[in-house]
Backbone as ProteinMPNN parsed JSONL, in Angstrom:
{"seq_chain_A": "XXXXXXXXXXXXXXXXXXXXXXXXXXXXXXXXXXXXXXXXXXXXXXXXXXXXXXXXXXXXXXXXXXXXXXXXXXXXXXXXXXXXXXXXXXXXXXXXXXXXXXXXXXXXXXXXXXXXXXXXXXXXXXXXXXXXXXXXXXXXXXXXXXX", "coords_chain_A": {"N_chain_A": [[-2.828, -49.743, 29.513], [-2.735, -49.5, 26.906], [-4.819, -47.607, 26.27], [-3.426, -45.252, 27.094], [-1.508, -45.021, 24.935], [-3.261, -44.765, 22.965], [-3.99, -42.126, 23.482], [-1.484, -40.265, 23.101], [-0.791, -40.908, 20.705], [-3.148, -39.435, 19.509], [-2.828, -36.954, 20.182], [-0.353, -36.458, 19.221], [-0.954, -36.817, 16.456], [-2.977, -34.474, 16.656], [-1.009, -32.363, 17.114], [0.209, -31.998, 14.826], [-1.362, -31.833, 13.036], [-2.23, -29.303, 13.758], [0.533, -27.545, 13.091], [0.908, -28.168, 10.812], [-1.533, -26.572, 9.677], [-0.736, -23.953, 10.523], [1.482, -23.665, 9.055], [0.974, -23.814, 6.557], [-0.738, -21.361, 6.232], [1.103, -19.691, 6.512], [2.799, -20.248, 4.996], [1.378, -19.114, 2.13], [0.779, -16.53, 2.722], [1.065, -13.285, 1.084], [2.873, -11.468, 1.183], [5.943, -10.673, 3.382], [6.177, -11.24, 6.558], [6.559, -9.08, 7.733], [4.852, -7.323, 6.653], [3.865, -5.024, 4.435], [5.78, -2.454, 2.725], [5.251, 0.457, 4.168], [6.214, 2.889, 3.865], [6.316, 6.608, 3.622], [7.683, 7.752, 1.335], [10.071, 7.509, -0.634], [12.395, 6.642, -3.534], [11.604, 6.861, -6.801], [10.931, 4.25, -9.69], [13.216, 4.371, -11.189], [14.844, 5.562, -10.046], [14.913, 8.553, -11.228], [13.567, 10.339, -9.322], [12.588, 11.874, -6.296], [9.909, 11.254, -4.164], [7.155, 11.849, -1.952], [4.364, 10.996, -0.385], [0.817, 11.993, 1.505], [-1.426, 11.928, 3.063], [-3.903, 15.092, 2.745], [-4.985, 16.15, 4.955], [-3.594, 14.893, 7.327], [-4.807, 12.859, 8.672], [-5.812, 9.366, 7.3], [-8.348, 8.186, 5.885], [-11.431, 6.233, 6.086], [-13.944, 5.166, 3.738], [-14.568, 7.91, 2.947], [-14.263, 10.039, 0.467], [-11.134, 11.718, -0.468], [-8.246, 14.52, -0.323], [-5.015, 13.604, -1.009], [-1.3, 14.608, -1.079], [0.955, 14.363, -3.297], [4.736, 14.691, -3.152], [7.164, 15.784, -5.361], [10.392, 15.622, -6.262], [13.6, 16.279, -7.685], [16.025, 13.909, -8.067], [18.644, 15.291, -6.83], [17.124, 17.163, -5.383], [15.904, 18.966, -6.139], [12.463, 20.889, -6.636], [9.767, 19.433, -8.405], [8.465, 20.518, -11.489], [5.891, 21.088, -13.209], [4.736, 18.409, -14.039], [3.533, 15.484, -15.406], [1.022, 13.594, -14.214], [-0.149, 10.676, -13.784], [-3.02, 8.667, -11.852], [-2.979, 5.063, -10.758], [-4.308, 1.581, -9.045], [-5.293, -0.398, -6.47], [-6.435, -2.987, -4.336], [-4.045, -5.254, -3.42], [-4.506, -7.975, -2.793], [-7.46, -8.537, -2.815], [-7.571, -8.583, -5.709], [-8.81, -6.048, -7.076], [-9.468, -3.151, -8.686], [-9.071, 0.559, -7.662], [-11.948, 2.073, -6.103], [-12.737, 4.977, -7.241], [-11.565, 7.356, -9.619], [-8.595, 8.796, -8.686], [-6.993, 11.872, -9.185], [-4.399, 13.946, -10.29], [-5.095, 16.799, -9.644], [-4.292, 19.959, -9.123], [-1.349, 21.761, -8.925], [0.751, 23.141, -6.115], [2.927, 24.249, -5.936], [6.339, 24.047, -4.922], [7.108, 21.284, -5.912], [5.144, 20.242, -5.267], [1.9, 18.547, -5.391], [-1.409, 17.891, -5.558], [-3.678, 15.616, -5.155], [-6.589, 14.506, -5.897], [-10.091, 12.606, -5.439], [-9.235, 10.556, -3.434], [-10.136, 7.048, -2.368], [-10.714, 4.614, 0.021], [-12.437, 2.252, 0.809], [-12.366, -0.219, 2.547], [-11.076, -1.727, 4.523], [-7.602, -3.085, 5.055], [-5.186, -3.869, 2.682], [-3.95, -1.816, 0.211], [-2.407, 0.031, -2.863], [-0.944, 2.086, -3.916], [-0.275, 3.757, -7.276], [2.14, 5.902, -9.472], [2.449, 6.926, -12.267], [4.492, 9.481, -13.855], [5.416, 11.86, -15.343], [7.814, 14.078, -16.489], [10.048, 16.725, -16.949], [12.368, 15.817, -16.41], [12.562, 13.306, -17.472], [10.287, 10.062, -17.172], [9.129, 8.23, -14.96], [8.331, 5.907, -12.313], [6.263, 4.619, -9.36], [5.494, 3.362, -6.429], [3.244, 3.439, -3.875], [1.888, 1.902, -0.12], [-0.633, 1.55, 1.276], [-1.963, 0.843, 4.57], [-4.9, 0.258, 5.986]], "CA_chain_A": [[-1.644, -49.208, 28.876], [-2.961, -49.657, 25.159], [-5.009, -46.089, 26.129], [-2.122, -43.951, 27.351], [-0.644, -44.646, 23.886], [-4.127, -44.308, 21.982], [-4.071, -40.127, 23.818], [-0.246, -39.829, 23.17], [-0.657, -40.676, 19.227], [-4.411, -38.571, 18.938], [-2.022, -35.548, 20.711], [1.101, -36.514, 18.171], [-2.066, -36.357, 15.298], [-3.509, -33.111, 16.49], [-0.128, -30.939, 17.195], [1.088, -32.523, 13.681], [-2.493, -30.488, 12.238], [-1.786, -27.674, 13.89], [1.605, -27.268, 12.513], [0.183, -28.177, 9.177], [-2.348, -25.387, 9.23], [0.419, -23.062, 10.671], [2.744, -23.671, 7.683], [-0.194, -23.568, 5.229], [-0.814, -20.216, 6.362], [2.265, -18.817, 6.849], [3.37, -19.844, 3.186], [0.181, -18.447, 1.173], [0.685, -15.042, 2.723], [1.473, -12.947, -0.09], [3.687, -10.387, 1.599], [6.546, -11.052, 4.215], [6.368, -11.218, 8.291], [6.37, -7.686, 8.494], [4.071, -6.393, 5.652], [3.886, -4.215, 3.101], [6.579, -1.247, 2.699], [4.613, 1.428, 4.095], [7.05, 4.119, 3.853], [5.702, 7.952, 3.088], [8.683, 8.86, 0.766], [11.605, 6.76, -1.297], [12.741, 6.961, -4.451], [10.753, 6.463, -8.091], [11.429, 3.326, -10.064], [14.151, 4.873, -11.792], [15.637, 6.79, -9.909], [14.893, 9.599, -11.437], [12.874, 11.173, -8.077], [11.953, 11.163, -4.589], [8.455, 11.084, -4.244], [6.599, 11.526, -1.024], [2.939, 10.748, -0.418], [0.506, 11.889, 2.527], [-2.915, 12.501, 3.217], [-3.649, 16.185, 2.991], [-5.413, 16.635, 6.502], [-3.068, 14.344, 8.158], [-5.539, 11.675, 8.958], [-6.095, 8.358, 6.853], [-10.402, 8.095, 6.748], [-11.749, 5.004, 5.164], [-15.511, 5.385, 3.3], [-14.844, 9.207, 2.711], [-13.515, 10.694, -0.525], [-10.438, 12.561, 0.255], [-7.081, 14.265, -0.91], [-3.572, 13.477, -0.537], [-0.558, 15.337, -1.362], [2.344, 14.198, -4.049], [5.752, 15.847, -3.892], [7.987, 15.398, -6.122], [11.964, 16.077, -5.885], [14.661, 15.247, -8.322], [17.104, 13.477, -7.022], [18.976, 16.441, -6.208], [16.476, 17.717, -4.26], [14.552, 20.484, -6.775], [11.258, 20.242, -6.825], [9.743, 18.678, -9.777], [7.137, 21.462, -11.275], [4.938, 20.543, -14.3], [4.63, 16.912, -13.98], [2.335, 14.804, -15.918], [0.98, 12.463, -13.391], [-1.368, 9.499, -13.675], [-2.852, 7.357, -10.77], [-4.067, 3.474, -10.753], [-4.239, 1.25, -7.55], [-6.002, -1.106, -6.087], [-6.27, -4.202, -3.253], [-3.136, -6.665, -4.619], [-4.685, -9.764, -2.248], [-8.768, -8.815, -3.22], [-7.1, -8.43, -6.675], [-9.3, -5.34, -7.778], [-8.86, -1.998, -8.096], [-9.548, 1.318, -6.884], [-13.166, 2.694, -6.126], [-12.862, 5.911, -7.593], [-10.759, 7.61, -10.466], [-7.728, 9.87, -8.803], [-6.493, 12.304, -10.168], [-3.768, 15.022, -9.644], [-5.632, 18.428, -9.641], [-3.408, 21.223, -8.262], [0.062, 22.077, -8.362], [0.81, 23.99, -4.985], [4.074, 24.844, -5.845], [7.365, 23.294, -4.328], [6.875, 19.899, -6.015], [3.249, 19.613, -4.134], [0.351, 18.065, -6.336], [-2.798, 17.028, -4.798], [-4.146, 14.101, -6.261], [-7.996, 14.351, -5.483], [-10.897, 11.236, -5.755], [-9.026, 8.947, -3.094], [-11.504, 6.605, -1.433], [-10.476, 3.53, 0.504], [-13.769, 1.767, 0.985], [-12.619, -1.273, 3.102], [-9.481, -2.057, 5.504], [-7.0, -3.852, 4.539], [-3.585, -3.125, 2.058], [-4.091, -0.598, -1.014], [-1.554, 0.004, -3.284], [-1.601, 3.896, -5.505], [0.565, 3.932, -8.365], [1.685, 6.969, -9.323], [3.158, 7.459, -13.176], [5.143, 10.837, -13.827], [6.856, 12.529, -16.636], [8.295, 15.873, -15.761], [11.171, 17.526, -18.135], [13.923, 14.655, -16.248], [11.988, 12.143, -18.094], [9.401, 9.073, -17.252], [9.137, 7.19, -14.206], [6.716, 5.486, -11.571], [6.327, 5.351, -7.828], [4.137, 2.953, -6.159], [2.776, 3.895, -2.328], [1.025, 1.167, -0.012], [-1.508, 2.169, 2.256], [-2.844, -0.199, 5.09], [-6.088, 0.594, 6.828]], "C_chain_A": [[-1.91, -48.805, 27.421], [-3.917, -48.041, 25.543], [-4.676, -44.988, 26.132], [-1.564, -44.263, 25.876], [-1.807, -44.138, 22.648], [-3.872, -42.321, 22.452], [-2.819, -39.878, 23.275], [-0.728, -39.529, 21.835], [-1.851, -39.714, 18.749], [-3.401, -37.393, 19.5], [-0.645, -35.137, 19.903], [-0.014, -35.694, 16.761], [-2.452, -35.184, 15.594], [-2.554, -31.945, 16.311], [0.288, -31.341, 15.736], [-0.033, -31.596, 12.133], [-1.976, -29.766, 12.487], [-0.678, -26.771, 13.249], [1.4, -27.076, 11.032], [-0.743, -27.018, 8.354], [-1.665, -24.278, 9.528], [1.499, -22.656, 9.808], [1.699, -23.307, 6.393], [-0.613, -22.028, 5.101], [-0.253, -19.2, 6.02], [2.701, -18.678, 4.865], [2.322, -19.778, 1.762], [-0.124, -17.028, 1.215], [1.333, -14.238, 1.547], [2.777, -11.665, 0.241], [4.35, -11.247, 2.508], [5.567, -10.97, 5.842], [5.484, -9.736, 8.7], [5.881, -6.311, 7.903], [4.532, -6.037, 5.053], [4.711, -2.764, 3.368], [5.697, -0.13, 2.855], [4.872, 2.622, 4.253], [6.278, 5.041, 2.972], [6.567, 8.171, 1.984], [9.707, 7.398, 0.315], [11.358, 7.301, -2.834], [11.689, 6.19, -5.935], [11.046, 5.442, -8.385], [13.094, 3.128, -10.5], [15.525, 5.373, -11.213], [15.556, 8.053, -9.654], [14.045, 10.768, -10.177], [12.454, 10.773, -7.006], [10.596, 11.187, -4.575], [7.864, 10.903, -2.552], [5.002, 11.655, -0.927], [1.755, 10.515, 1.028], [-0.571, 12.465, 2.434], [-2.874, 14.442, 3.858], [-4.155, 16.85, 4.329], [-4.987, 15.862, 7.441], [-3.45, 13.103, 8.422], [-5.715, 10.95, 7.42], [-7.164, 8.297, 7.095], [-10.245, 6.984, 5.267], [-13.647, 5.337, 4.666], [-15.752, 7.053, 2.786], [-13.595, 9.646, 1.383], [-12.456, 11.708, -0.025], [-9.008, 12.711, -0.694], [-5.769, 14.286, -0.342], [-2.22, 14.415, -1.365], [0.802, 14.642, -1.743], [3.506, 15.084, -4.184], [6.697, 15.266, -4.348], [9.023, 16.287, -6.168], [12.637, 15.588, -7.051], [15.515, 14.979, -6.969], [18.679, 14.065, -6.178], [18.309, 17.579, -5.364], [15.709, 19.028, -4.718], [13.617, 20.184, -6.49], [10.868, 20.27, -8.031], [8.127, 19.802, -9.901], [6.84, 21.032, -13.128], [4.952, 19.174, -14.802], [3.511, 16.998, -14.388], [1.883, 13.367, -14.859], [-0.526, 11.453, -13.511], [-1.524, 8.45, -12.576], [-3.787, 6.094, -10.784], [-3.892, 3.047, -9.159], [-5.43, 0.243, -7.695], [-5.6, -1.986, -4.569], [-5.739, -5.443, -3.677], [-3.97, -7.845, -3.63], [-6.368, -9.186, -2.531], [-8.725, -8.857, -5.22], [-8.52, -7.54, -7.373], [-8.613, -3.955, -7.598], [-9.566, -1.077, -7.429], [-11.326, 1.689, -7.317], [-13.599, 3.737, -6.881], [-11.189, 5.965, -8.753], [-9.696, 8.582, -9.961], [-7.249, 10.479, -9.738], [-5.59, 13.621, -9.55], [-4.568, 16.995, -10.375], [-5.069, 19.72, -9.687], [-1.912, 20.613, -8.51], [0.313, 23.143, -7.186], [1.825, 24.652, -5.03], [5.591, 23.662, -5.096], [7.393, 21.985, -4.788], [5.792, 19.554, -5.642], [2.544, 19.324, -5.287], [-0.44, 17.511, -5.471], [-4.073, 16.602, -5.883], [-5.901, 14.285, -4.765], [-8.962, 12.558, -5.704], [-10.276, 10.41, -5.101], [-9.934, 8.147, -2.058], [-11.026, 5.085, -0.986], [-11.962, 2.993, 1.07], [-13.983, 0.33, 2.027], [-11.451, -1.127, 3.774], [-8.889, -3.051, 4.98], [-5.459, -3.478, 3.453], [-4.174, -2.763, 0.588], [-2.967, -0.367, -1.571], [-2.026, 1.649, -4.219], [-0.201, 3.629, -6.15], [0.678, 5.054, -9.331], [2.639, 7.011, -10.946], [3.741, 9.188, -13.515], [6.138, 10.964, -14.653], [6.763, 13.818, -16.531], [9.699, 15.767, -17.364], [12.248, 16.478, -17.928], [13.407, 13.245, -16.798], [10.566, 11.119, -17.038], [9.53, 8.416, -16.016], [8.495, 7.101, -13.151], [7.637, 5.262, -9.974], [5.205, 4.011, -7.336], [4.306, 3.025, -4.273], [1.837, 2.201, -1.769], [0.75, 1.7, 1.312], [-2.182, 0.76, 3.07], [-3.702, 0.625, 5.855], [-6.328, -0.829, 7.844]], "O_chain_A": [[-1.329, -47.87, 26.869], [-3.465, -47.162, 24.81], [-5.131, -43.985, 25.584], [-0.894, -43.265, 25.61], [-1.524, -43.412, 21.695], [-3.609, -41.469, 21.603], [-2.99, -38.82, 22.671], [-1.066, -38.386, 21.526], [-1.681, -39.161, 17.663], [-3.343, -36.679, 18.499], [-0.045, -34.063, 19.876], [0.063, -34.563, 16.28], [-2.298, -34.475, 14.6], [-2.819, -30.902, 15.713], [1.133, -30.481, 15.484], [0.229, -31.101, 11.037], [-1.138, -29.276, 11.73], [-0.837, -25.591, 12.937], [1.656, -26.118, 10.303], [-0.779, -26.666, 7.175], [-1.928, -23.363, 8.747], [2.199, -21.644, 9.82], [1.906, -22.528, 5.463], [-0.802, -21.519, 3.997], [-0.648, -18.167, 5.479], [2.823, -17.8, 4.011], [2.526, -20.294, 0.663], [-0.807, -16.364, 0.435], [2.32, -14.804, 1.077], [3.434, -11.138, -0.657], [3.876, -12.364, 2.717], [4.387, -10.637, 5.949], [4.521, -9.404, 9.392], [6.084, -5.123, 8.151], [5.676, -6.404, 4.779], [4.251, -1.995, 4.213], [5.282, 0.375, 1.812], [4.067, 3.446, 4.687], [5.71, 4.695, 1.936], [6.087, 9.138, 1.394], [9.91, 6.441, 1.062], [10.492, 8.076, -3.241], [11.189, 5.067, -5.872], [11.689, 4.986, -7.439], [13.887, 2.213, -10.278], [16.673, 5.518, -11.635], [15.84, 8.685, -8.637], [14.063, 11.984, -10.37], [12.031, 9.659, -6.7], [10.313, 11.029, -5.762], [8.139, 9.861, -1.957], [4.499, 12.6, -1.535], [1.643, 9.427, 1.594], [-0.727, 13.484, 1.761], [-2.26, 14.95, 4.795], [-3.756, 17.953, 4.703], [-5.65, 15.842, 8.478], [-2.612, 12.201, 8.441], [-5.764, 11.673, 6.425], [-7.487, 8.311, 8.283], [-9.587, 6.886, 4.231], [-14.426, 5.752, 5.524], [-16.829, 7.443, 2.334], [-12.37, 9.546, 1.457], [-12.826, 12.537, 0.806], [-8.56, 11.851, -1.451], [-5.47, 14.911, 0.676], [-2.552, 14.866, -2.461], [1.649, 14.353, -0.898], [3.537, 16.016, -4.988], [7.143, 14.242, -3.829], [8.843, 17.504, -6.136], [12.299, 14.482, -7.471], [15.669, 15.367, -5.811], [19.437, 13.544, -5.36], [18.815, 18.576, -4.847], [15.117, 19.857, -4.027], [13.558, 19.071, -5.967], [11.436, 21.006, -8.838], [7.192, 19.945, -9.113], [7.684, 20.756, -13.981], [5.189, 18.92, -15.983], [2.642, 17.844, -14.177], [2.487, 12.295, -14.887], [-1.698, 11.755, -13.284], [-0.681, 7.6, -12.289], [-5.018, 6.098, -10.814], [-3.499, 3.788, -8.258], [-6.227, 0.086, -8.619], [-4.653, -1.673, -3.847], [-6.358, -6.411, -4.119], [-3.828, -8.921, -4.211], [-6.789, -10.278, -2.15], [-9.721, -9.123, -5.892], [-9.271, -8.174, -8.114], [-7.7, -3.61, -6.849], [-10.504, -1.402, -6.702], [-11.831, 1.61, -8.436], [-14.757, 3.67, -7.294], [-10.22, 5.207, -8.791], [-9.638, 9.511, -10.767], [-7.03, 10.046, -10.869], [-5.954, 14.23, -8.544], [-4.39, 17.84, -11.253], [-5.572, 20.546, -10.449], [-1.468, 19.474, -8.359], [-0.075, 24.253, -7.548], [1.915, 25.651, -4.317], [5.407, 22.458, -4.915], [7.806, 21.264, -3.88], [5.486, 18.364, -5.721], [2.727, 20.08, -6.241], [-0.074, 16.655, -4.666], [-4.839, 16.995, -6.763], [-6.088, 14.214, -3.551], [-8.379, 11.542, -6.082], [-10.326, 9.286, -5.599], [-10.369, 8.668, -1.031], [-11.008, 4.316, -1.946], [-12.456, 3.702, 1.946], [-15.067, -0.175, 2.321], [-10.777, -0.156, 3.43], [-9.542, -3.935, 4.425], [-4.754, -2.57, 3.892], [-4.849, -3.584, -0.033], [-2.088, -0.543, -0.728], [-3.009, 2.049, -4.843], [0.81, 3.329, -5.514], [-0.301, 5.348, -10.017], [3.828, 7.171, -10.67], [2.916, 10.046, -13.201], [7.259, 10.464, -14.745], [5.756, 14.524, -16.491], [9.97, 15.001, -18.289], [12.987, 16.152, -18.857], [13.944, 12.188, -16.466], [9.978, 11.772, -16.175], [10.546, 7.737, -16.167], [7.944, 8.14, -12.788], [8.777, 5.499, -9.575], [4.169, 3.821, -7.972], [5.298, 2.711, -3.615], [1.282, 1.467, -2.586], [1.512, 2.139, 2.174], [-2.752, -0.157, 2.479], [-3.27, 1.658, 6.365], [-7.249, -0.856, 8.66]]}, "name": "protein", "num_of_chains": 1, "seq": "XXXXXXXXXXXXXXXXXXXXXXXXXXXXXXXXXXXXXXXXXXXXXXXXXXXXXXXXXXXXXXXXXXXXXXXXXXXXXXXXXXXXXXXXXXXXXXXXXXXXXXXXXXXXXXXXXXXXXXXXXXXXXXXXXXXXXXXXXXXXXXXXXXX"}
């Protein structure tokens, strides 16, 4: 009898780990359940603009330099044309940043900028941050990219 209760309590002790490393897990993740906001398009910090953000040949490639395409809207729906735009970024959970220096190159017209130099070099969640001062004033944008 004294062995059926030694297995019960080593089976109380092991599911009582498991749970332990299940909770330990769960609450060190740095993001929710259901990731990182990986929406193409919302609104600036401000306000002040919509902002949408998409790789310019459609596809997401990881290890290959490549550009993506910024458009910018007021919030009435113009498009935003001689923007000053600056981009940072990085990997918020390897806490570095990006590989390369983006940069917005081109205006295409309609709000379009294509931001050249982007290089994702590993899988995992990326963050671009996109500063912008146009004539409606000052305000930022940040995109997250998972591979």
């Amino acid at each position: 009898m004294a062995s059926i209760w030694r297995y019960i309590l080593a089976g109380l002790g092991l599911a009582a780990l498991l749970v332990g490393i299940v909770a330990a897990v769960y609450l060190t993740l740095p993001q929710s359940a259901s990731g990182p906001d990986i929406s193409r398009s919302k609104k600036t910090a401000n306000g002040l603009f919509v902002a949408s953000f998409e790789p310019e040949h459609g596809v997401v490639r990881q290890g290959e330099l490549q550009s993506w395409l910024l458009t910018l809207k007021t919030a009435a729906g113009a498009p935003v044309e001689g923007a000053a735009i600056t981009v940072s970024g990085g990997m918020p959970q390897h806490d570095h940043g990006l590989p390369t220096s983006p940069q917005a190159t081109d205006y295409l017209g309609d709000g379009r900028y294509r931001i050249d130099g982007i290089k994702f070099t590993m899988s995992g969640w990326w963050q671009l941050r996109f500063a912008i001062s146009a004539a409606a004033g000052s305000d930022s944008v940040v995109f997250n990219v998972v591979l």
